[in-house]
DNA sequence: CCACGGATTGAAATGTTTTCAAGTCACCTC
DNA sequence: GAGGTGACTTGAAAACATTTCAATCCGTGG
């Protein structure tokens, strides 16, 4: 067997004393940053793990961390439950780190890195390329779930949001609706951008105008207010595409409150297919995200990237389907 | 300054070699259990922390672990979000461990113990007294949230489930309902036991019979089926108390499907006051759990128990109130 | 220009972990 | 039931890692 690698080897390679190596790993403040970087680089190159790191690892191996932002949108708890099940079936454990709205994902990921989780799945907002690279260097795969980020070469799993938007538009055209509106999510999310782009593109191709596109912030209350304004306005829509289901349910409620028949007076389509969409009160027509497949692909990608780090940057886009119920 | 405590001191006190002390803390399998226990006890008595333990602690201090089972019931994601916010505001971090339905809470808690979380909040099913004691010995407070367990002297925070059940019964009496039914949760949970006991006791006191009490398993689909059977049966109820909101919404849907007017033909009351209860489609009358206060009390109890371990065993019961909307 | 103080560093002292060889015990084979 | 086999434990000692300490460096203010 190859001789075991010790702190001395690392020290020699980095051109420092053994003490410095130890300090680098104990996050001792008394060590200059450049020296710490050199040591950590050398340690990586030689495959050295300090006893402290080992102790942490022994407690954290086999865990996958889910970094989630919005737990109020039922899609995420459902996704978390599904992930939890799949991860446990694979003999691993799931940890969920919630990101407070005002907090940076980067800070949380640094956390996750310190925990030496096997991998991170991120469903919340943007992360910097810097932290993405840090994670990659540390050998921790990071997978964006239901999010895409084109700038950093990020691995991601999402459904075909663009195609979903198109499906909705085509269905409204098939129903021959004339005044078609959309309730948007948050303008800076990839899901909003893709879904609305698909919807707009298809409408244009079909020669139908988009009469209104208020912002619903992916939340029930804001979407309800937006929908109410729409229905009370001068040119009420006869079709509304809400960019997620929670907002679609708000639109249904607002339509009923306005005395409009669904789907006769106004057709409504949502996105996600959360469990509530199927409830008898709503029977919402929606674009289904293939949650189970997305989860399976995510775990797949984690293993693939673990085995071969160059896999990074893949984006898996899974097909959506329209579930036609009774609101459109 | 008192001489620093080393592994040698612990070894002497425990009557073992220094090696054994090291092994005890590195979760090395090659050490008999009784010896490990002796070592850990001696270490606790002397206040010794191994470097390995320190390394793990440095990464895990400030974290509170939430052990949750059922993420499908919206009450728990909402509670998790609320907890997450409060915990972050206190400068700590929240980790969520999901418990797969077939898995033991004990095993998960052992996990959490190994992580050296500052505290654990448990919302899922029963835990053994053995693990409870282990956690207490390790100095990790465990708080049951929305659960009570009378056997082990467990610290717990819950709302006044019994009073909530009474409130529902009294309201039905006020509405002069004659055929009163209940849709139960899971018979082995403390929430089911308390809520149904309060409801039954108050009905008896008011001289009204309970005509039926099917099992709804705290889930939408089973509750929907149970309610449908109730309304299609020979003696359909004119009032239904569902032991949580998700089931209450199912009962509303089932009533509407059966062509019954709510609340005229059948009055319906839920429990929890999840956000959906307020949605215009339902406007559910329900018993509100004081979630924010429950969260605050939970964090309070964690700190109190951290400061003084004898606090263990406290049960804080917070008052509920009935939110009257339009289903009863 | 010098005294001071804090940050940084390697050598050495102090601790911890791992290896190794020996001991123990349960279980299987004959 | 004797003896063999292998897995598990164990303490001593070797190998390692961490911390202490004294020395050095460097910037700051007098």
XYZ file of C-alpha atoms (C1' of nucleotides) in Angstrom:
716
model
C 0.000 0.000 0.000
C 1.094 3.537 -0.704
C 2.510 5.235 2.338
C -0.074 7.093 4.300
C -0.224 10.797 3.702
C 0.458 12.911 6.741
C 0.478 16.574 7.583
C 4.246 16.511 7.053
C 3.833 15.663 3.370
C 1.380 18.469 2.945
C 3.672 20.842 4.797
C 6.567 20.012 2.496
C 4.535 20.422 -0.629
C 3.111 23.723 0.516
C 6.479 24.874 1.817
C 5.318 25.466 5.375
C 5.719 23.884 8.777
C 3.570 21.060 10.108
C 2.079 23.547 12.533
C 0.745 25.629 9.709
C -1.024 22.638 8.186
C -2.735 21.913 11.447
C -3.743 25.521 11.825
C -5.168 25.656 8.353
C -7.608 22.913 9.211
C -8.578 24.099 12.650
C -9.685 27.483 11.291
C -7.164 29.037 13.623
C -7.155 32.775 13.063
C -3.390 32.947 13.394
C -2.530 31.995 9.859
C -2.203 34.222 6.856
C -4.781 33.664 4.179
C -2.368 32.959 1.371
C -0.680 30.276 3.431
C -4.000 28.696 4.288
C -4.934 28.574 0.622
C -1.599 26.984 -0.274
C -2.020 24.354 2.421
C -5.556 23.469 1.439
C -4.554 23.230 -2.181
C -1.658 20.934 -1.367
C -3.876 18.825 0.874
C -6.397 18.406 -1.912
C -3.695 17.461 -4.384
C -2.344 14.802 -2.041
C -5.707 13.648 -0.781
C -5.011 14.535 2.826
C -7.822 14.797 5.336
C -7.142 16.111 8.793
C -8.515 14.156 11.744
C -10.878 17.011 12.475
C -12.261 16.814 8.960
C -12.557 13.052 9.306
C -14.532 13.370 12.493
C -16.950 15.738 10.835
C -17.155 13.528 7.787
C -17.906 10.421 9.829
C -20.996 12.143 11.081
C -22.126 13.697 7.842
C -21.399 11.171 5.120
C -24.455 9.885 3.447
C -26.343 13.118 3.851
C -27.728 15.265 1.103
C -28.718 18.797 1.907
C -31.697 20.489 0.395
C -31.453 24.257 0.404
C -34.975 25.548 0.132
C -36.408 29.001 0.302
C -40.139 29.138 0.005
C -41.927 26.533 2.096
C -45.281 28.275 1.753
C -45.717 27.230 -1.822
C -46.960 23.657 -1.387
C -44.896 22.496 -4.341
C -41.742 22.578 -2.245
C -42.902 20.581 0.755
C -44.260 18.019 -1.651
C -40.961 17.954 -3.516
C -39.109 17.733 -0.211
C -41.242 14.800 0.884
C -40.641 13.050 -2.422
C -36.910 13.697 -2.228
C -36.840 12.564 1.357
C -38.433 9.290 0.438
C -36.128 8.621 -2.507
C -33.044 9.586 -0.530
C -33.963 7.364 2.379
C -34.651 4.518 -0.007
C -31.089 4.952 -1.243
C -29.821 4.597 2.318
C -28.949 8.252 2.752
C -30.309 11.063 4.851
C -31.878 14.364 3.938
C -31.209 17.610 5.668
C -33.149 20.715 4.877
C -31.609 24.119 5.253
C -34.105 26.872 5.034
C -32.958 30.171 3.633
C -34.607 33.160 5.208
C -35.840 35.563 2.541
C -33.257 38.196 3.375
C -30.354 35.813 3.610
C -27.851 34.957 0.959
C -27.756 31.464 -0.515
C -23.989 31.747 -0.622
C -23.719 31.962 3.139
C -25.912 28.917 3.547
C -23.926 26.943 1.009
C -20.715 27.791 2.821
C -22.434 26.264 5.820
C -23.371 23.173 3.888
C -19.785 22.905 2.689
C -18.524 23.005 6.236
C -20.919 20.215 7.074
C -19.368 18.175 4.306
C -22.674 17.007 3.009
C -22.324 14.640 0.081
C -24.256 16.971 -2.142
C -26.554 19.960 -2.146
C -29.832 20.419 -3.944
C -30.820 24.049 -4.271
C -34.359 25.198 -4.936
C -34.047 28.752 -3.756
C -32.870 31.835 -5.525
C -29.608 32.742 -7.151
C -26.165 31.702 -6.073
C -22.924 33.291 -7.163
C -20.512 31.580 -9.535
C -17.874 32.007 -6.893
C -19.582 29.751 -4.368
C -20.464 27.341 -7.152
C -16.799 26.994 -7.977
C -15.893 26.634 -4.325
C -18.323 23.752 -4.013
C -17.018 22.117 -7.151
C -13.442 22.422 -5.910
C -14.461 20.842 -2.645
C -15.938 17.943 -4.577
C -19.482 18.614 -3.486
C -22.012 18.398 -6.304
C -24.617 21.137 -6.333
C -27.778 20.543 -8.289
C -30.312 23.228 -9.005
C -33.806 21.848 -8.713
C -36.611 23.516 -10.618
C -34.225 26.371 -11.346
C -31.754 27.117 -14.066
C -28.885 29.489 -13.998
C -27.236 30.045 -17.335
C -24.254 32.114 -16.212
C -22.434 29.658 -13.989
C -22.039 26.242 -15.554
C -24.504 24.789 -13.111
C -25.953 21.332 -13.085
C -29.721 21.539 -13.022
C -32.873 19.487 -13.229
C -36.056 21.174 -14.321
C -39.143 20.486 -16.272
C -39.689 21.957 -19.706
C -41.123 25.242 -18.518
C -41.063 26.756 -21.983
C -43.091 23.881 -23.447
C -45.485 24.137 -20.504
C -46.170 27.781 -21.311
C -46.785 26.844 -24.922
C -49.218 24.079 -23.949
C -51.295 26.528 -21.963
C -51.449 29.006 -24.841
C -52.383 26.323 -27.326
C -55.158 25.081 -25.106
C -56.620 28.569 -24.745
C -56.515 28.918 -28.545
C -58.275 25.600 -28.911
C -60.996 26.924 -26.598
C -61.041 30.008 -28.823
C -60.496 32.479 -26.018
C -60.086 36.099 -27.010
C -58.909 38.052 -23.981
C -56.056 36.089 -22.585
C -54.213 37.163 -19.452
C -51.333 35.802 -17.441
C -50.502 36.095 -13.740
C -46.743 36.097 -13.403
C -44.473 34.801 -10.675
C -41.365 36.622 -9.633
C -39.762 38.250 -12.656
C -36.233 37.264 -11.684
C -36.808 33.526 -11.463
C -35.964 31.192 -14.287
C -39.316 29.469 -13.985
C -41.145 32.747 -14.521
C -38.953 33.690 -17.451
C -39.302 30.372 -19.262
C -42.984 29.778 -18.615
C -43.998 33.268 -19.661
C -41.725 33.193 -22.689
C -43.267 29.933 -23.899
C -46.739 31.294 -23.289
C -46.073 34.582 -25.104
C -44.280 32.970 -28.019
C -47.110 30.520 -28.630
C -49.743 33.238 -28.332
C -47.905 35.341 -30.896
C -47.595 32.357 -33.232
C -51.313 31.743 -32.862
C -52.109 35.381 -33.541
C -53.667 36.048 -30.172
C -52.771 39.021 -27.989
C -51.918 38.915 -24.316
C -54.268 41.448 -22.752
C -52.664 41.673 -19.316
C -49.816 40.164 -17.287
C -49.865 41.374 -13.700
C -47.370 40.188 -11.111
C -48.541 37.558 -8.610
C -45.232 36.917 -6.835
C -46.002 33.175 -6.801
C -48.216 33.720 -3.760
C -51.908 33.267 -3.104
C -52.727 36.667 -1.675
C -50.940 38.791 -4.247
C -52.330 36.665 -7.074
C -55.833 36.981 -5.632
C -55.530 40.747 -5.550
C -54.149 40.822 -9.093
C -56.921 38.573 -10.378
C -59.582 40.617 -8.657
C -58.242 43.753 -10.331
C -58.293 41.910 -13.641
C -61.915 40.799 -13.302
C -63.087 44.151 -12.005
C -61.234 45.985 -14.776
C -62.524 47.361 -18.050
C -61.482 44.397 -20.152
C -61.866 41.242 -18.033
C -60.081 38.199 -19.443
C -61.860 35.042 -20.551
C -58.695 32.997 -19.978
C -55.944 33.231 -17.368
C -52.682 31.335 -17.209
C -51.217 31.452 -13.707
C -47.556 30.554 -13.520
C -48.077 28.247 -10.582
C -50.939 26.378 -8.980
C -51.263 28.370 -5.798
C -51.822 31.475 -7.886
C -54.201 29.590 -10.188
C -56.331 28.602 -7.200
C -56.384 32.259 -6.181
C -57.554 33.170 -9.688
C -60.319 30.572 -9.480
C -61.428 31.974 -6.138
C -61.337 35.536 -7.463
C -63.363 34.540 -10.530
C -66.009 32.883 -8.384
C -66.134 35.906 -6.126
C -66.674 38.075 -9.191
C -69.594 35.855 -10.134
C -67.842 34.413 -13.166
C -68.337 30.811 -14.209
C -65.238 28.636 -14.490
C -64.485 27.542 -17.158
C -67.386 28.999 -19.128
C -66.744 32.680 -18.442
C -63.079 32.318 -17.713
C -60.753 29.387 -18.331
C -57.882 28.959 -15.897
C -54.692 26.943 -16.174
C -52.055 26.545 -13.477
C -48.581 25.055 -13.303
C -47.046 22.347 -11.029
C -49.952 20.008 -10.294
C -49.786 20.188 -6.531
C -52.083 17.783 -4.673
C -54.667 20.493 -4.037
C -55.150 21.016 -7.749
C -57.005 17.707 -7.875
C -59.325 18.492 -4.967
C -63.013 18.533 -5.852
C -63.429 22.215 -5.004
C -61.033 23.187 -7.715
C -60.408 20.401 -10.213
C -57.740 22.636 -11.691
C -56.434 22.147 -15.210
C -52.699 22.469 -14.926
C -49.279 21.713 -16.363
C -47.817 18.860 -14.401
C -44.196 18.813 -13.366
C -42.912 15.219 -13.453
C -41.859 15.397 -9.841
C -40.943 11.776 -9.376
C -38.776 11.721 -12.468
C -37.181 15.012 -11.506
C -36.251 13.553 -8.138
C -34.838 10.410 -9.728
C -32.799 12.432 -12.219
C -31.497 14.629 -9.442
C -30.184 11.701 -7.450
C -28.795 10.243 -10.641
C -26.915 13.419 -11.401
C -25.520 13.551 -7.898
C -24.058 10.086 -8.268
C -22.804 10.801 -11.769
C -21.130 13.993 -10.687
C -19.667 12.298 -7.640
C -18.105 9.661 -9.859
C -16.968 12.076 -12.555
C -16.804 15.765 -11.626
C -16.607 16.806 -15.288
C -20.289 15.953 -15.601
C -20.963 19.383 -14.069
C -22.912 21.788 -16.198
C -25.473 19.311 -17.464
C -29.033 20.556 -17.552
C -31.713 17.892 -17.640
C -35.047 19.101 -18.874
C -37.955 16.730 -18.392
C -41.165 16.833 -20.390
C -44.340 18.258 -18.916
C -47.900 17.266 -19.671
C -51.157 19.111 -19.368
C -53.604 17.582 -16.888
C -56.996 18.571 -18.087
C -59.515 18.833 -15.306
C -62.416 21.247 -15.158
C -61.119 24.802 -15.113
C -60.096 24.928 -18.773
C -5.831 27.945 36.340
C -6.868 24.373 36.924
C -4.751 21.885 35.069
C -6.129 21.056 31.670
C -8.096 17.871 31.494
C -6.693 15.312 29.095
C -7.672 11.916 27.854
C -5.327 10.437 30.439
C -7.429 11.808 33.299
C -10.542 10.365 31.770
C -8.812 7.044 31.222
C -7.780 6.853 34.861
C -11.210 7.711 36.141
C -12.873 5.212 33.859
C -10.223 2.608 34.555
C -9.208 2.132 30.930
C -6.303 2.991 28.690
C -5.890 6.295 26.860
C -6.510 4.389 23.654
C -9.958 3.411 24.812
C -10.845 7.016 25.501
C -9.854 7.999 22.018
C -11.800 5.120 20.554
C -14.896 6.027 22.509
C -14.989 9.401 20.843
C -14.095 8.321 17.351
C -17.074 5.945 17.239
C -14.592 3.223 16.542
C -16.458 -0.065 16.419
C -13.661 -1.828 18.268
C -14.759 -0.924 21.740
C -17.219 -2.677 23.981
C -20.361 -0.757 24.747
C -20.009 -0.834 28.508
C -16.520 0.591 28.272
C -17.686 3.320 25.926
C -20.422 4.249 28.369
C -17.953 4.358 31.256
C -15.619 6.579 29.283
C -18.309 8.963 28.181
C -19.625 9.200 31.703
C -16.182 9.940 33.091
C -15.594 12.498 30.346
C -18.848 14.239 31.188
C -18.012 14.275 34.878
C -14.607 15.820 34.220
C -15.794 18.108 31.454
C -13.541 16.614 28.845
C -14.203 17.152 25.146
C -12.157 15.270 22.633
C -10.751 17.188 19.670
C -13.021 15.188 17.403
C -16.045 16.286 19.395
C -14.771 19.844 19.290
C -14.432 19.750 15.533
C -17.950 18.466 15.120
C -19.247 20.977 17.618
C -17.557 23.874 15.868
C -19.594 23.045 12.808
C -22.868 22.228 14.479
C -23.235 24.707 17.309
C -26.089 27.054 16.844
C -28.218 24.547 14.993
C -31.595 23.292 16.045
C -32.958 20.188 14.416
C -36.603 19.744 13.583
C -37.640 16.121 13.313
C -40.775 16.069 11.223
C -42.816 13.272 9.845
C -45.745 14.383 7.795
C -44.898 17.156 5.357
C -48.084 16.635 3.366
C -50.262 18.175 6.037
C -49.731 21.886 5.327
C -49.667 22.658 9.019
C -46.147 21.325 9.320
C -44.492 23.202 6.468
C -46.110 26.342 7.794
C -44.860 25.569 11.283
C -41.431 24.783 9.865
C -41.358 28.100 8.029
C -42.365 29.941 11.163
C -39.753 28.109 13.226
C -37.153 28.720 10.589
C -37.798 32.415 10.694
C -37.713 32.650 14.472
C -34.592 30.521 14.716
C -32.763 32.547 12.118
C -33.788 35.731 13.869
C -32.112 34.331 16.971
C -28.915 33.834 14.995
C -29.213 30.081 14.794
C -29.800 27.616 12.019
C -32.564 25.132 11.385
C -32.064 21.654 10.086
C -34.972 19.477 9.168
C -34.754 15.735 9.438
C -37.566 13.953 7.768
C -38.665 10.667 9.192
C -39.810 8.179 6.596
C -43.129 6.637 7.629
C -41.595 3.227 8.270
C -38.618 4.532 10.182
C -38.204 4.858 13.897
C -37.910 8.281 15.488
C -35.350 6.811 17.848
C -32.940 6.074 15.051
C -33.263 9.586 13.722
C -32.732 11.108 17.141
C -29.607 9.048 17.605
C -28.520 10.676 14.360
C -29.340 14.104 15.640
C -27.405 13.350 18.794
C -24.365 12.421 16.781
C -24.689 15.721 14.987
C -24.562 17.479 18.325
C -27.345 19.809 17.451
C -28.110 22.258 20.223
C -31.625 20.948 20.524
C -34.258 18.883 18.791
C -37.869 19.726 18.131
C -39.974 16.678 17.387
C -43.298 16.815 15.606
C -43.521 13.235 14.465
C -44.781 10.190 16.250
C -43.707 8.471 19.428
C -40.229 8.207 20.792
C -39.062 5.805 23.453
C -38.208 6.912 26.971
C -34.818 5.344 26.469
C -33.795 7.723 23.705
C -35.341 10.601 25.608
C -33.086 9.837 28.541
C -30.076 9.436 26.279
C -30.692 12.885 24.856
C -31.122 14.390 28.291
C -27.887 12.781 29.475
C -26.121 14.213 26.472
C -27.407 17.640 27.404
C -29.529 18.027 24.304
C -33.007 19.391 25.002
C -35.790 17.665 23.131
C -39.077 19.466 22.788
C -42.219 17.849 21.504
C -44.120 20.229 19.292
C -47.860 19.791 18.882
C -47.506 16.437 20.608
C -47.601 15.251 24.170
C -46.253 12.079 25.609
C -47.292 11.419 29.165
C -45.111 8.396 29.870
C -41.634 9.841 29.524
C -41.218 13.133 31.362
C -41.012 15.000 28.100
C -40.935 18.698 27.576
C -43.681 19.720 25.204
C -45.417 22.680 23.659
C -48.933 22.256 22.377
C -52.149 24.134 22.116
C -55.113 23.339 24.303
C -56.491 20.557 22.148
C -59.061 19.538 24.728
C -60.480 23.063 24.943
C -60.505 23.222 21.156
C -62.661 20.131 20.972
C -65.019 21.645 23.531
C -65.283 24.895 21.580
C -66.373 23.014 18.474
C -69.046 21.068 20.353
C -70.376 24.195 22.030
C -70.618 25.987 18.715
C -72.590 23.138 17.154
C -74.942 23.211 20.159
C -75.363 26.942 19.722
C -76.342 26.276 16.102
C -78.725 23.657 17.484
C -77.425 20.835 15.341
C -78.912 17.397 15.980
C -76.851 14.852 14.129
C -73.264 15.615 14.988
C -70.371 13.639 13.537
C -66.633 13.769 13.866
C -63.877 12.802 11.475
C -60.962 11.539 13.495
C -57.241 11.713 12.898
C -54.922 8.873 13.804
C -56.144 7.195 16.970
C -52.672 6.868 18.475
C -51.745 10.543 18.368
C -52.104 12.807 21.349
C -53.795 15.468 19.244
C -56.506 13.037 18.179
C -57.008 11.804 21.704
C -57.296 15.247 23.278
C -59.372 16.910 20.589
C -61.874 14.079 20.402
C -62.054 13.780 24.183
C -62.851 17.473 24.533
C -65.430 17.237 21.797
C -67.126 14.151 23.249
C -67.080 15.438 26.806
C -68.710 18.717 25.817
C -71.323 16.961 23.686
C -72.224 14.700 26.583
C -72.459 17.664 28.921
C -74.731 19.384 26.438
C -76.907 16.311 26.066
C -76.211 15.762 22.389
C -75.165 12.427 20.905
C -72.266 11.825 18.575
C -73.814 10.025 15.630
C -70.641 8.882 13.904
C -66.861 9.159 14.206
C -65.107 7.617 11.227
C -61.321 7.627 10.877
C -59.808 10.171 8.504
C -56.125 9.519 9.212
C -55.445 13.270 9.121
C -55.350 13.115 5.325
C -57.467 14.662 2.600
C -58.294 11.555 0.591
C -59.263 9.283 3.478
C -61.298 12.061 5.069
C -63.048 12.714 1.765
C -64.004 9.066 1.449
C -65.183 8.967 5.066
C -67.254 12.121 4.641
C -68.782 10.853 1.422
C -69.854 7.658 3.208
C -71.312 9.791 5.980
C -73.371 11.968 3.624
C -74.507 9.028 1.500
C -75.459 7.034 4.583
C -78.840 6.536 6.233
C -78.409 9.230 8.847
C -76.368 12.061 7.300
C -74.952 14.529 9.838
C -75.883 18.214 9.947
C -72.602 19.054 11.660
C -69.094 17.661 11.279
C -66.013 18.373 13.364
C -62.873 17.391 11.520
C -59.818 17.034 13.728
C -57.644 19.016 11.349
C -58.133 21.509 8.553
C -57.060 19.360 5.639
C -59.763 16.873 6.577
C -62.259 19.673 7.140
C -61.654 20.932 3.619
C -62.257 17.399 2.374
C -65.529 17.316 4.292
C -66.576 20.628 2.718
C -65.785 19.264 -0.729
C -67.667 16.041 -0.025
C -70.694 17.980 1.243
C -70.762 20.133 -1.862
C -70.434 17.069 -4.039
C -73.412 15.549 -2.224
C -75.407 18.689 -3.019
C -75.496 19.842 0.572
C -75.320 23.508 1.492
C -72.563 24.596 3.837
C -73.287 25.687 6.523
C -77.072 25.492 6.105
C -77.389 21.742 5.558
C -74.168 20.839 7.289
C -71.914 22.914 9.518
C -68.226 22.124 9.423
C -65.417 23.029 11.815
C -61.747 22.228 11.376
C -58.637 22.512 13.516
C -55.264 24.279 12.987
C -56.151 27.321 10.890
C -53.785 26.653 8.032
C -53.529 29.437 5.447
C -55.890 27.629 3.051
C -58.682 27.727 5.601
C -59.021 31.451 4.925
C -59.157 31.102 1.149
C -62.387 32.352 -0.400
C -63.363 28.942 -1.765
C -63.623 27.567 1.727
C -63.786 30.293 4.378
C -63.494 27.516 6.919
C -64.530 27.983 10.515
C -61.760 26.452 12.548
C -59.923 26.234 15.849
C -56.727 28.229 15.521
C -53.480 26.990 16.939
C -51.432 29.956 18.186
C -48.526 29.024 15.971
C -46.397 32.079 16.560
C -46.704 31.802 20.305
C -46.041 28.081 20.174
C -42.839 28.730 18.276
C -41.760 31.432 20.710
C -42.470 29.174 23.689
C -40.538 26.349 22.080
C -37.413 28.459 21.638
C -37.887 29.758 25.151
C -38.024 26.262 26.545
C -34.918 25.266 24.636
C -32.965 28.097 26.201
C -34.428 27.443 29.628
C -33.580 23.773 29.457
C -30.111 24.523 28.156
C -29.490 26.769 31.141
C -31.081 24.446 33.668
C -31.589 20.820 32.648
C -34.020 20.218 35.501
C -36.612 22.224 33.593
C -37.285 19.026 31.617
C -40.796 17.674 31.835
C -42.601 20.984 31.528
C -45.620 20.970 29.276
C -46.747 24.345 27.991
C -50.311 24.422 26.797
C -51.341 27.522 24.903
C -54.922 28.706 24.491
C -56.790 28.208 21.249
C -59.493 30.349 19.775
C -62.266 29.635 17.328
C -62.031 31.557 14.064
C -65.552 31.879 12.814
C -65.753 32.098 9.058
C -68.526 30.731 6.911
C -68.731 26.959 7.283
C -70.252 26.958 10.750
C 14.362 56.629 14.429
C 12.736 53.843 17.995
C 9.433 51.644 21.124
C 5.360 49.087 21.153
C 1.888 45.772 20.097
C -0.339 42.633 17.407
C 0.040 39.079 13.887
C 2.546 35.209 12.229
C 5.704 31.564 12.440
C 8.506 27.062 13.451
C 10.437 24.159 17.172
C 9.305 21.684 20.840
C 6.131 20.030 24.207
C 1.869 18.071 24.863
C -2.017 15.425 23.442
C -4.422 12.186 20.502
C -4.953 8.471 17.308
C -3.554 4.359 15.141
C -0.993 0.290 14.692
C 0.355 -3.922 16.363
C 0.564 -7.960 18.811
C -1.662 -10.438 22.184
C -5.667 -11.918 24.606
C -10.595 -13.368 24.789
C -14.597 -15.433 23.374
C -18.157 -17.572 20.564
C -18.915 -20.743 17.157
C -17.938 -24.423 14.048
C -15.728 -28.828 12.757
C -14.408 -33.221 13.446
C -16.160 -32.365 23.694
C -11.383 -30.892 22.100
C -9.362 -28.092 19.047
C -9.394 -24.787 15.412
C -10.919 -20.424 13.482
C -11.976 -15.939 13.146
C -14.000 -11.803 14.834
C -13.721 -8.612 18.480
C -11.180 -6.182 22.363
C -7.497 -4.329 24.476
C -3.172 -1.672 26.171
C 1.535 -0.376 24.903
C 3.992 1.966 21.902
C 4.675 4.249 17.592
C 3.024 7.684 14.686
C 0.534 11.793 14.258
C -1.648 16.266 15.143
C -2.194 20.305 17.946
C -0.857 23.745 21.063
C 2.340 26.395 23.513
C 5.964 29.386 23.544
C 9.506 32.221 22.280
C 11.247 34.576 18.377
C 10.437 37.391 14.430
C 8.216 40.442 11.470
C 5.710 44.445 10.355
C 3.030 48.451 10.750
C 1.925 52.490 13.845
C 2.453 56.250 16.627
C 5.352 58.968 19.322
